[in-house]
C-alpha cells in the first residue's frame, strides 16, 4: 500500500532503531568483533586476512609501520587478487553460482557464472599479455557499467598490471591527463553505451585524448557494446571480441607481493590537479572483503547483492568488483539510469533478481523521494534485508524514507563513511549488532580507530564539532599518491602529525556516535562525487573570456551540494545571452558533465581578504541566498553589495 500522506521530506525519523531480534540471531557480524579488535588490533586483521583470502605464501608480519606514513601490510605474503576473486570459488565447487546478473539499459541481459567469469578473465589476461602488458604496466579503463569493465579490471589484477579506471562521464581532456600521469600502455574502452534510452559514445573521447598526447599508449582495446560507428586507427586499435575471443582460456596466474600495486584511482583534491590514489593488493582486498561481509551481512549462498555505483568511482572498485567477488557473492550490474524507461526501473530490478542487499547514495534516495512512493510501490521489494548508504551524510528524513518505503520498516540501514583514500569502509554500524541512529555513521568498524579533534589535534568532548582523524593505520589505506610521495605526506599526515587527516568535519554526540559534517577543505561533494573548486576554477579561467573565477559548493536539496561559480570576464568581453551557457559547456568539455556549474554568476569583483585569498564563505552565503556573514576582513566590504546587486544568475 502506498501511503500518500507521507511524501518526501515529511516523514519523521526515529532517534534510534534497535536491531531486530530475529535478524540479530542470524547476523554475520557479532559484537565480539569489537572486543577482539580492541584487545589485539593487528591480530584481528591478521585473522581476517587469513580467513577471507587465499594466500600462495603466508605473511610473516601483519604491519610494518617503520616507514610511516608509508605502510606495509601482510609483509612477505603473496597472492593473486583475481584468483581470489574468481578462480578459487570455481575450485571450491561454486563455478555454477551466478557472479553477475547484467542488465543493460535497453533491457538486454547476461547471466555470468563464476566459471564463465573465470574463463573470461583468463582470456582477457592472455589478450592483454599479447599486447605486451606485463606486471607493473598501467592500463587505463574507460568503460560503462558492462561486464567487460569487471573482466578488464580483474584481467589487469591477474597480470599484476595496475589499472586506472576513468569514469565514463569524464571528458577527453580529463581522460588524457589521467592517462598521461599514469603513463598507461593500453586503454580499454568501448564504442558506446546507453543513457536515457539513447546511445552514447566513448571511443571518440579516447581518440581525442590520444590525438593530443598520451604517447605511452600503444594499443586501444575496444569492446563492442552498442554498435555505434567508430573511427579506427590501424595498428593501434584492436577489437576486444577479436583479441579476447581468439585468446586461450589457459592462463597461469602468478602470485604477487601483498604490497604489489593493484590500482590507481584519480580523485579531486584541493588543487587543480587530481590525485592518483594508489592501492595495493593484500591489505586492500582483505579490508574490502571483511567490510563487505560484515557490514552487508552477506552469505554468498543466500544473497543477491546490488551496489548501484559505477566502476569509475571507488565504491565500484571496492563494492562492485573486489569485495563482493572476493566473497563469491551473486550481484546485479545495471548499465543505465534509474528512470529509464520509467522511474521504477531500480525497483523492477530488485523484484526481478530478488535483491537482498542494496547499496546506494543519499542523492539517489532523495531523488526517489521526490519522484514519490508510487514507483517503489509498484514492486514487491520483500526480498530486501539490508540497505546501505554511502557518499555523503544521509539526512535523517532520507534515512527514514529509505527504511520505511524501500525496507518496509524492517531492514537495517547502514550509513557507511569512507573515502577513495581509505579504500574500504571505516565508520559504519554493523547490522544486527548496532542500535541504529539515522543521520550518523556512528562507530569505527572493529579494527579501525578514529577520533574527533580540535584545531590543535586535541580529542574533543561529546557535542563539540572538530576534525575527523584516523589514529591507526588500516589495511586498505592508500599507499601514496602516484608519482608524488611528498604530496601524500603533506595532504594527509601533516595537519595532525602521526594521524591521518580525512578532510571531513565531525562531532560525537552524547552517546559517542560520530556525525559527519561535510568537507572542511575546498572539496565539494555533488551527488556523492568529489569535485575540487580549484579544478573547476582552472577550467573556467582556461576559457578566453574569463579573467577570474571562484567556485563554491552550495547546499542543494537533492545533490547535497551544487557547483556555483562566480566569474569576472576579461576587459572588453561583453556578457552575451550565451556567455553562461558557453562557460558551462566549456567546463563540461574540460572536466566532464558532472562538473558543470548549476549556476554561473557574472560579477565585476570577487571578495578577497587583504592577503588576496578569495572568501568563499561569503560567496557561499550569496549562492545559498543567505545574508552575508562577517565581511570585516574584506579589502573592500562594498564588493559584496556589488555582487548581490549586479549578479546575473542562470540555472
Ligand atoms: C568523501 C569521500 C566513499 C565512497 C564514495 C565517496 C564523503 C562519504 C560518507 C558518509 C558522510 C561521507 C566525505 C568523504 N562521505 N561517505 N557515509 N557520511 N560523508 O568517495 O569521492 O573519495 O569522497 O565523501 O566527505 O571525505 P570519495
XYZ file of C-alpha atoms and ligand atoms in Angstrom:
678
model
C 0.000 0.000 0.000
C 1.238 3.474 -0.792
C 0.963 5.967 1.991
C 0.361 9.223 0.173
C 0.240 11.249 3.368
C 3.953 10.904 3.993
C 5.698 12.147 0.889
C 9.312 13.236 0.639
C 10.540 15.367 3.474
C 7.575 14.996 5.755
C 8.453 11.632 7.309
C 9.838 11.938 10.808
C 12.893 9.955 11.657
C 13.094 7.946 14.860
C 16.062 8.845 17.061
C 17.284 5.268 17.250
C 16.290 1.879 15.866
C 17.126 -1.297 17.793
C 18.331 -4.394 15.934
C 15.543 -6.787 15.057
C 15.988 -9.857 17.323
C 15.459 -12.380 14.501
C 17.966 -10.595 12.304
C 20.431 -10.326 15.207
C 20.149 -14.033 15.980
C 21.400 -14.908 12.483
C 23.679 -11.930 11.839
C 27.043 -12.486 10.182
C 28.697 -9.799 12.337
C 28.956 -10.333 16.070
C 29.603 -7.828 18.860
C 32.618 -9.930 19.830
C 34.482 -8.485 16.833
C 34.859 -5.162 18.673
C 36.315 -6.868 21.702
C 38.698 -8.969 19.668
C 39.945 -5.958 17.682
C 40.299 -3.829 20.821
C 42.376 -6.484 22.549
C 44.697 -7.228 19.631
C 44.131 -4.998 16.621
C 46.861 -6.443 14.440
C 45.996 -9.998 15.417
C 42.415 -9.245 14.427
C 43.444 -8.031 10.958
C 45.781 -10.988 10.511
C 42.905 -13.353 11.244
C 40.622 -11.551 8.744
C 43.315 -11.633 6.061
C 43.963 -15.354 6.565
C 40.312 -16.372 6.802
C 38.955 -14.276 3.953
C 41.769 -14.604 1.437
C 43.757 -17.415 -0.107
C 47.480 -16.762 0.072
C 50.096 -18.510 -2.052
C 52.626 -17.604 0.614
C 51.525 -16.698 4.124
C 52.681 -13.335 5.504
C 55.247 -13.136 8.279
C 54.441 -9.696 9.704
C 51.000 -8.087 9.872
C 52.092 -4.443 9.694
C 55.384 -2.747 9.053
C 54.916 0.891 10.066
C 58.606 1.643 10.373
C 58.450 3.836 7.270
C 55.345 5.729 8.438
C 53.221 7.132 6.927
C 54.090 4.608 4.219
C 52.599 1.323 5.412
C 53.304 -2.270 4.508
C 50.598 -4.745 5.428
C 50.871 -8.519 5.468
C 54.604 -8.422 4.834
C 56.040 -11.365 2.929
C 52.595 -12.573 1.878
C 51.948 -13.384 -1.753
C 48.630 -13.768 -3.550
C 46.851 -13.167 -6.819
C 43.897 -10.816 -6.375
C 41.976 -12.069 -9.421
C 42.376 -15.705 -8.390
C 40.965 -14.701 -5.004
C 38.003 -13.011 -6.684
C 37.132 -15.721 -9.184
C 39.145 -18.902 -9.697
C 39.165 -20.082 -6.108
C 35.351 -20.061 -5.993
C 35.295 -22.301 -9.048
C 37.858 -24.607 -7.436
C 35.696 -24.714 -4.308
C 32.806 -26.083 -6.395
C 30.841 -22.858 -6.792
C 31.531 -22.389 -10.505
C 27.825 -22.595 -11.331
C 26.904 -19.790 -8.965
C 25.929 -16.599 -10.778
C 28.573 -13.908 -10.356
C 26.880 -11.191 -12.396
C 23.278 -10.631 -13.382
C 23.897 -7.974 -16.008
C 21.032 -5.835 -17.203
C 21.610 -3.342 -19.985
C 19.589 -0.174 -20.093
C 17.638 -1.309 -23.182
C 16.662 -4.458 -21.278
C 19.179 -6.943 -22.708
C 20.530 -9.315 -20.077
C 23.503 -11.601 -19.493
C 23.951 -14.109 -16.720
C 27.589 -14.845 -15.966
C 28.557 -17.633 -13.584
C 31.804 -17.711 -11.645
C 33.113 -20.400 -14.007
C 32.319 -18.199 -17.016
C 33.788 -15.147 -15.353
C 36.980 -17.075 -14.592
C 37.287 -18.104 -18.248
C 36.614 -14.542 -19.443
C 39.234 -13.094 -17.106
C 41.838 -15.619 -18.182
C 41.152 -14.932 -21.858
C 41.313 -11.182 -21.310
C 44.579 -11.596 -19.371
C 46.029 -13.527 -22.308
C 44.819 -10.854 -24.732
C 46.420 -8.076 -22.684
C 49.628 -10.048 -22.338
C 49.653 -10.489 -26.128
C 49.556 -6.688 -26.417
C 52.674 -6.580 -24.294
C 51.125 -5.810 -20.915
C 53.340 -7.075 -18.120
C 53.294 -6.889 -14.346
C 53.732 -3.270 -13.298
C 52.466 -1.761 -16.587
C 49.467 0.538 -16.214
C 46.227 0.021 -18.109
C 43.568 2.733 -18.385
C 39.953 1.562 -18.414
C 37.259 3.867 -19.789
C 34.089 1.798 -19.864
C 30.435 1.989 -18.846
C 28.796 -0.463 -16.427
C 29.031 -3.575 -18.565
C 30.507 -6.954 -17.595
C 33.664 -6.233 -19.605
C 34.524 -3.479 -17.114
C 34.687 -6.092 -14.354
C 36.534 -8.555 -16.583
C 39.053 -5.890 -17.650
C 39.829 -4.878 -14.064
C 40.287 -8.478 -12.978
C 42.422 -9.314 -16.023
C 44.751 -6.453 -15.054
C 44.822 -7.670 -11.461
C 45.606 -11.157 -12.665
C 48.635 -9.849 -14.585
C 49.719 -7.539 -11.774
C 49.196 -4.584 -14.119
C 47.688 -1.733 -12.090
C 44.504 -0.387 -13.671
C 43.417 3.188 -13.720
C 39.674 3.307 -14.264
C 38.468 6.659 -15.548
C 34.760 7.373 -15.105
C 32.985 7.304 -18.482
C 31.486 10.724 -17.732
C 34.891 12.396 -17.778
C 35.891 14.375 -20.849
C 38.661 13.630 -23.334
C 40.927 16.164 -21.618
C 40.364 14.694 -18.172
C 40.983 11.241 -19.620
C 44.181 12.367 -21.323
C 45.675 13.936 -18.213
C 44.961 10.755 -16.240
C 46.445 8.508 -18.931
C 49.497 10.750 -19.091
C 50.008 10.899 -15.345
C 49.914 7.096 -15.054
C 51.721 6.568 -18.386
C 49.271 3.856 -19.332
C 50.327 1.409 -22.004
C 46.881 0.231 -23.095
C 43.438 1.846 -22.926
C 40.336 -0.353 -22.731
C 37.157 1.329 -23.922
C 34.041 0.625 -25.988
C 32.069 2.099 -28.850
C 29.446 3.453 -26.505
C 26.659 2.729 -24.065
C 23.049 3.774 -23.458
C 21.728 6.603 -21.368
C 18.085 7.568 -21.011
C 17.172 5.405 -23.962
C 19.756 6.871 -26.310
C 23.105 5.508 -27.480
C 26.168 7.342 -26.159
C 29.754 7.162 -27.381
C 33.067 6.670 -25.560
C 35.614 5.830 -28.237
C 35.664 9.386 -29.675
C 36.881 10.721 -26.306
C 39.728 8.197 -26.312
C 40.612 9.153 -29.895
C 40.602 12.855 -28.949
C 42.677 12.210 -25.830
C 45.298 10.255 -27.765
C 45.361 12.746 -30.642
C 46.519 15.413 -28.193
C 49.090 13.470 -26.221
C 49.486 10.353 -24.100
C 52.401 8.916 -26.107
C 52.758 5.981 -23.686
C 49.686 4.279 -25.193
C 50.486 1.567 -27.709
C 47.044 -0.054 -28.090
C 43.370 0.619 -27.565
C 41.189 -2.383 -26.869
C 37.616 -1.665 -27.944
C 34.561 -3.526 -26.653
C 31.551 -3.547 -28.961
C 28.575 -2.601 -26.853
C 26.056 -0.529 -28.770
C 27.210 -0.841 -32.381
C 27.769 2.894 -32.899
C 30.244 3.614 -35.692
C 33.819 4.230 -34.528
C 36.895 5.732 -36.137
C 39.682 3.222 -36.339
C 43.433 3.693 -36.043
C 45.057 0.716 -37.733
C 47.846 -0.843 -35.759
C 46.673 0.788 -32.537
C 43.030 -0.180 -32.156
C 42.013 -3.765 -31.515
C 38.505 -5.133 -31.095
C 38.005 -6.793 -27.720
C 35.959 -9.586 -29.302
C 38.793 -10.333 -31.738
C 41.601 -10.261 -29.206
C 39.784 -11.821 -26.250
C 37.774 -14.130 -28.486
C 40.931 -15.563 -30.018
C 42.787 -15.847 -26.722
C 43.089 -19.161 -24.941
C 41.351 -19.956 -21.687
C 44.503 -21.297 -20.069
C 46.457 -18.757 -18.130
C 48.767 -19.397 -15.254
C 48.358 -16.773 -12.586
C 51.414 -15.513 -10.800
C 51.343 -14.686 -7.102
C 52.320 -11.093 -6.295
C 53.631 -9.480 -3.172
C 50.933 -8.239 -0.781
C 52.163 -4.700 -1.496
C 52.114 -5.057 -5.288
C 50.157 -2.091 -6.746
C 46.591 -3.095 -7.645
C 45.235 0.165 -8.980
C 45.437 3.913 -9.263
C 42.228 5.903 -8.996
C 42.203 9.642 -9.535
C 40.202 11.820 -7.198
C 39.840 15.538 -6.698
C 41.906 17.312 -4.109
C 42.228 20.916 -3.081
C 44.414 21.867 -6.032
C 43.595 21.813 -9.730
C 45.492 18.571 -10.275
C 43.666 15.316 -9.464
C 45.483 12.933 -7.147
C 46.291 9.390 -8.222
C 45.343 7.354 -5.174
C 47.423 4.191 -5.040
C 46.039 0.957 -3.615
C 47.914 -2.308 -3.253
C 46.856 -5.935 -3.111
C 46.668 -7.886 0.161
C 45.556 -5.260 2.655
C 43.122 -3.680 0.238
C 41.434 -6.963 -0.630
C 41.324 -8.104 3.000
C 39.514 -4.994 4.203
C 37.239 -4.840 1.147
C 36.159 -8.441 1.799
C 35.855 -8.022 5.576
C 33.660 -4.929 5.316
C 31.501 -6.331 2.502
C 30.814 -9.428 4.544
C 30.116 -7.851 7.914
C 28.514 -4.531 7.008
C 26.173 -6.109 4.459
C 25.547 -9.311 6.418
C 26.417 -11.284 3.315
C 26.267 -15.026 2.858
C 27.246 -15.930 -0.719
C 24.912 -18.948 -0.844
C 21.933 -16.845 0.160
C 22.267 -13.257 -1.012
C 21.761 -11.261 -4.182
C 23.649 -8.050 -3.758
C 23.410 -4.824 -5.710
C 25.615 -1.776 -5.443
C 24.423 0.951 -7.798
C 27.819 2.683 -8.045
C 29.762 2.964 -11.279
C 33.175 1.255 -11.501
C 34.563 4.702 -12.296
C 34.405 5.532 -8.585
C 35.990 3.840 -5.620
C 32.657 2.410 -4.492
C 32.528 0.476 -7.754
C 36.076 -0.791 -7.167
C 35.600 -1.991 -3.596
C 31.903 -2.857 -3.548
C 31.123 -3.992 -7.094
C 34.375 -5.679 -8.011
C 36.783 -6.588 -5.241
C 34.770 -7.037 -2.027
C 31.739 -8.935 -3.372
C 33.728 -11.086 -5.792
C 36.322 -11.980 -3.153
C 33.405 -13.356 -1.128
C 31.872 -15.184 -4.099
C 28.598 -13.289 -3.950
C 25.946 -13.054 -6.690
C 25.328 -9.487 -7.748
C 23.379 -7.277 -10.121
C 25.165 -4.937 -12.535
C 22.946 -2.370 -14.222
C 24.137 -0.177 -17.057
C 21.707 2.702 -17.152
C 19.812 5.403 -15.343
C 17.171 4.778 -12.660
C 14.383 6.449 -14.655
C 14.632 4.542 -17.940
C 12.157 3.581 -19.246
C 10.350 4.754 -16.101
C 11.124 5.879 -12.566
C 10.596 2.389 -11.194
C 13.499 0.764 -13.057
C 15.582 0.121 -9.938
C 12.660 -1.370 -8.074
C 11.764 -3.587 -11.012
C 15.349 -4.900 -10.885
C 15.149 -5.541 -7.148
C 11.984 -7.562 -7.721
C 13.231 -9.365 -10.830
C 16.527 -10.544 -9.325
C 15.342 -10.859 -5.732
C 17.943 -8.385 -4.476
C 18.588 -8.855 -0.754
C 21.189 -6.146 -0.110
C 21.130 -2.744 -1.770
C 23.930 -0.163 -1.531
C 23.355 3.321 -2.930
C 23.871 7.036 -2.283
C 21.749 9.583 -0.397
C 21.351 11.712 -3.509
C 19.667 8.771 -5.263
C 17.406 8.195 -2.281
C 16.381 11.857 -2.188
C 15.663 11.757 -5.921
C 13.407 8.733 -5.377
C 11.676 10.574 -2.529
C 10.959 13.427 -4.920
C 9.559 11.073 -7.555
C 7.209 9.611 -4.971
C 6.304 6.338 -3.333
C 4.193 5.166 -6.218
C 7.287 3.880 -8.092
C 8.686 1.548 -5.448
C 5.041 0.833 -4.591
C 4.605 -0.912 -7.938
C 7.011 -3.691 -6.965
C 7.495 -6.456 -4.467
C 10.608 -5.423 -2.551
C 10.215 -8.007 0.204
C 13.498 -9.739 -0.709
C 15.485 -6.806 0.697
C 17.221 -7.474 4.015
C 19.889 -4.751 4.346
C 20.105 -1.245 2.895
C 23.361 0.693 2.673
C 24.216 4.327 2.086
C 27.474 5.998 1.051
C 28.947 9.144 -0.398
C 27.731 11.939 1.843
C 25.856 12.336 5.092
C 22.357 10.860 4.808
C 19.865 13.217 6.400
C 17.541 11.532 8.914
C 14.462 12.141 6.712
C 16.034 10.356 3.752
C 17.229 7.575 6.091
C 13.705 7.115 7.443
C 12.169 7.135 3.961
C 14.715 4.593 2.707
C 13.947 2.260 5.584
C 10.182 2.722 5.501
C 9.444 2.782 1.765
C 12.228 0.560 0.430
C 12.915 -1.514 3.523
C 9.290 -1.972 4.695
C 10.310 -0.522 8.085
C 12.096 -3.780 8.710
C 15.611 -3.677 7.209
C 18.645 -2.179 8.908
C 20.067 0.871 7.129
C 23.847 1.154 7.335
C 25.407 4.559 6.744
C 28.997 3.867 5.730
C 31.690 6.549 5.903
C 34.893 6.116 3.937
C 36.869 7.680 1.089
C 38.760 6.831 -2.079
C 41.853 7.076 0.110
C 40.634 4.694 2.804
C 39.877 2.059 0.145
C 37.124 0.489 2.188
C 34.521 1.342 4.820
C 35.822 2.794 8.061
C 32.886 4.088 10.092
C 29.565 2.264 9.975
C 27.116 0.427 12.175
C 27.067 -3.373 11.986
C 23.602 -4.702 11.076
C 22.099 -6.853 13.780
C 24.627 -5.558 16.303
C 24.469 -1.764 16.433
C 21.430 0.202 17.576
C 20.986 2.395 14.512
C 20.841 6.159 14.597
C 19.505 7.917 11.471
C 21.894 10.611 10.257
C 25.000 9.278 11.975
C 27.640 6.897 10.587
C 28.128 6.063 14.254
C 31.141 3.946 15.133
C 34.527 2.935 13.698
C 34.353 -0.644 12.443
C 36.188 -3.244 14.509
C 39.887 -2.800 13.680
C 39.525 0.897 12.801
C 40.499 3.786 15.088
C 39.001 7.267 14.614
C 38.911 10.401 16.720
C 37.350 13.873 16.565
C 39.917 16.554 17.361
C 40.158 20.337 17.610
C 42.485 22.660 15.690
C 45.374 21.720 17.936
C 44.730 17.995 17.499
C 43.288 17.501 20.998
C 40.432 14.986 21.228
C 37.116 16.767 21.663
C 34.392 16.012 24.161
C 30.942 14.902 23.138
C 28.890 17.508 21.316
C 31.808 19.550 20.020
C 32.472 19.826 16.317
C 36.017 19.344 15.015
C 38.019 17.328 12.528
C 37.844 13.624 11.841
C 41.206 11.859 12.073
C 42.181 8.211 11.833
C 44.632 7.368 14.555
C 45.925 3.963 13.455
C 46.913 2.632 10.020
C 44.420 0.235 8.384
C 44.963 -2.494 5.773
C 43.189 -0.827 2.812
C 44.742 2.599 3.350
C 46.185 4.346 0.306
C 49.888 3.652 -0.025
C 50.600 7.035 -1.516
C 49.841 9.319 -4.444
C 51.059 8.126 -7.810
C 54.351 9.849 -8.562
C 54.109 12.288 -5.665
C 55.098 10.823 -2.283
C 55.606 14.240 -0.711
C 52.089 15.376 -1.550
C 50.824 12.246 0.228
C 52.673 13.188 3.408
C 51.645 16.847 3.176
C 47.986 16.271 2.379
C 47.112 13.581 4.880
C 49.748 13.325 7.592
C 50.975 16.857 8.282
C 47.917 18.682 9.583
C 47.900 16.452 12.678
C 51.290 14.706 12.803
C 51.063 10.957 13.266
C 47.400 10.908 12.375
C 45.531 10.736 9.080
C 43.500 13.870 8.339
C 40.414 12.922 6.337
C 39.358 16.444 5.360
C 35.940 15.988 6.984
C 34.358 17.866 9.854
C 32.746 15.662 12.511
C 31.365 15.583 16.021
C 30.452 12.953 18.544
C 27.045 13.061 20.197
C 26.228 12.279 23.816
C 26.394 8.538 23.089
C 29.790 8.922 21.447
C 28.351 8.300 17.970
C 30.128 10.088 15.115
C 28.232 12.516 12.867
C 29.977 13.623 9.682
C 29.612 17.315 8.965
C 30.956 17.620 5.413
C 34.309 18.643 3.985
C 36.386 21.285 5.696
C 38.610 21.863 2.650
C 37.939 23.131 -0.862
C 36.482 19.842 -1.967
C 32.804 19.674 -2.918
C 30.511 16.694 -2.796
C 27.958 16.708 -5.602
C 25.711 13.638 -5.727
C 28.343 11.744 -3.756
C 31.017 12.660 -6.305
C 34.064 14.548 -5.306
C 34.860 17.730 -7.158
C 37.535 20.287 -6.494
C 36.746 24.005 -6.503
C 40.265 24.695 -7.814
C 39.883 22.252 -10.687
C 36.651 23.869 -11.897
C 38.115 27.342 -11.401
C 41.061 26.492 -13.595
C 38.708 25.035 -16.204
C 36.767 28.324 -16.188
C 39.814 30.576 -16.475
C 41.080 28.475 -19.377
C 38.190 29.977 -21.357
C 39.345 33.042 -23.311
C 36.631 35.333 -21.937
C 37.222 34.612 -18.248
C 39.648 36.680 -16.192
C 38.977 35.226 -12.780
C 36.730 32.595 -11.293
C 35.661 31.416 -7.859
C 33.710 28.232 -7.282
C 31.789 27.183 -4.193
C 29.627 24.238 -3.223
C 26.157 25.455 -2.289
C 23.733 23.283 -0.362
C 21.326 21.531 -2.709
C 18.278 19.591 -1.637
C 18.857 16.665 -3.986
C 22.542 16.545 -4.835
C 23.834 17.513 -1.383
C 25.961 20.262 -2.849
C 25.815 22.005 -6.198
C 28.575 23.781 -8.068
C 28.094 27.556 -8.136
C 30.608 29.694 -9.994
C 31.344 33.399 -9.909
C 33.294 34.742 -12.859
C 34.846 38.038 -13.838
C 35.021 38.480 -17.587
C 38.128 39.807 -19.259
C 38.302 43.505 -20.008
C 36.373 44.094 -23.160
C 34.489 40.814 -23.048
C 30.788 41.517 -23.010
C 28.370 39.274 -21.307
C 26.129 37.972 -24.023
C 22.995 35.855 -23.744
C 25.096 32.750 -24.393
C 28.060 33.504 -22.137
C 26.875 31.433 -19.221
C 25.762 28.515 -21.382
C 29.072 28.573 -23.196
C 31.035 28.546 -19.947
C 29.030 25.612 -18.609
C 29.732 23.689 -21.810
C 33.389 24.603 -21.546
C 33.620 23.107 -18.041
C 31.833 20.019 -19.345
C 34.463 19.706 -22.034
C 37.428 20.340 -19.769
C 36.364 18.009 -16.972
C 33.048 16.311 -17.692
C 29.302 16.918 -17.444
C 29.286 16.229 -13.680
C 31.445 19.300 -13.102
C 29.175 21.751 -14.967
C 28.158 24.516 -12.550
C 24.479 24.608 -11.615
C 24.717 28.353 -11.893
C 27.295 30.857 -13.010
C 27.153 34.442 -11.856
C 28.987 37.057 -13.823
C 30.347 39.620 -11.368
C 32.544 42.702 -11.518
C 34.645 41.804 -8.486
C 35.300 38.938 -6.101
C 35.516 39.300 -2.334
C 39.101 38.888 -1.173
C 40.980 39.114 2.069
C 43.837 41.564 2.432
C 46.214 38.755 1.560
C 44.320 38.173 -1.681
C 42.550 34.952 -0.758
C 39.042 34.595 -2.166
C 36.475 34.483 0.635
C 34.434 31.504 -0.420
C 32.390 31.600 2.755
C 30.811 34.871 1.627
C 30.207 33.566 -1.864
C 28.551 30.525 -0.383
C 26.215 32.844 1.513
C 25.275 34.511 -1.765
C 24.886 31.164 -3.529
C 22.618 29.909 -0.777
C 20.669 33.179 -0.630
C 21.699 33.999 2.928
C 22.553 37.331 4.410
C 26.327 37.623 4.061
C 28.377 36.829 7.131
C 31.230 38.772 8.622
C 32.889 40.906 5.975
C 35.356 42.757 8.166
C 38.419 41.096 6.659
C 37.424 42.054 3.147
C 39.619 44.602 1.406
C 36.537 46.366 0.228
C 33.340 45.467 2.023
C 31.195 47.020 -0.671
C 32.234 44.234 -3.051
C 29.550 42.005 -1.615
C 26.844 44.574 -2.232
C 28.074 44.995 -5.772
C 27.945 41.246 -6.300
C 24.457 40.911 -4.930
C 23.165 43.869 -6.906
C 24.843 43.089 -10.189
C 24.811 39.342 -10.465
C 23.345 37.545 -13.397
C 22.065 34.217 -12.316
C 21.485 31.280 -14.529
C 20.212 27.865 -13.560
C 34.141 11.899 0.934
C 34.901 10.872 0.175
C 33.285 6.562 -0.022
C 32.969 6.322 -1.399
C 32.250 7.414 -2.087
C 32.886 8.772 -1.980
C 32.067 11.976 1.988
C 31.463 9.538 2.036
C 30.043 9.470 3.684
C 29.095 9.191 4.711
C 29.227 11.440 5.335
C 30.521 10.786 3.554
C 33.141 12.502 2.923
C 34.397 11.855 2.411
N 31.394 10.795 2.515
N 30.645 8.731 2.735
N 28.580 7.978 4.882
N 28.730 10.212 5.509
N 30.103 11.769 4.386
O 34.293 8.697 -2.005
O 34.819 10.548 -3.598
O 36.556 9.667 -2.014
O 34.636 11.035 -1.181
O 32.740 11.650 0.796
O 33.196 13.889 2.812
O 35.565 12.569 2.750
P 35.131 9.992 -2.254
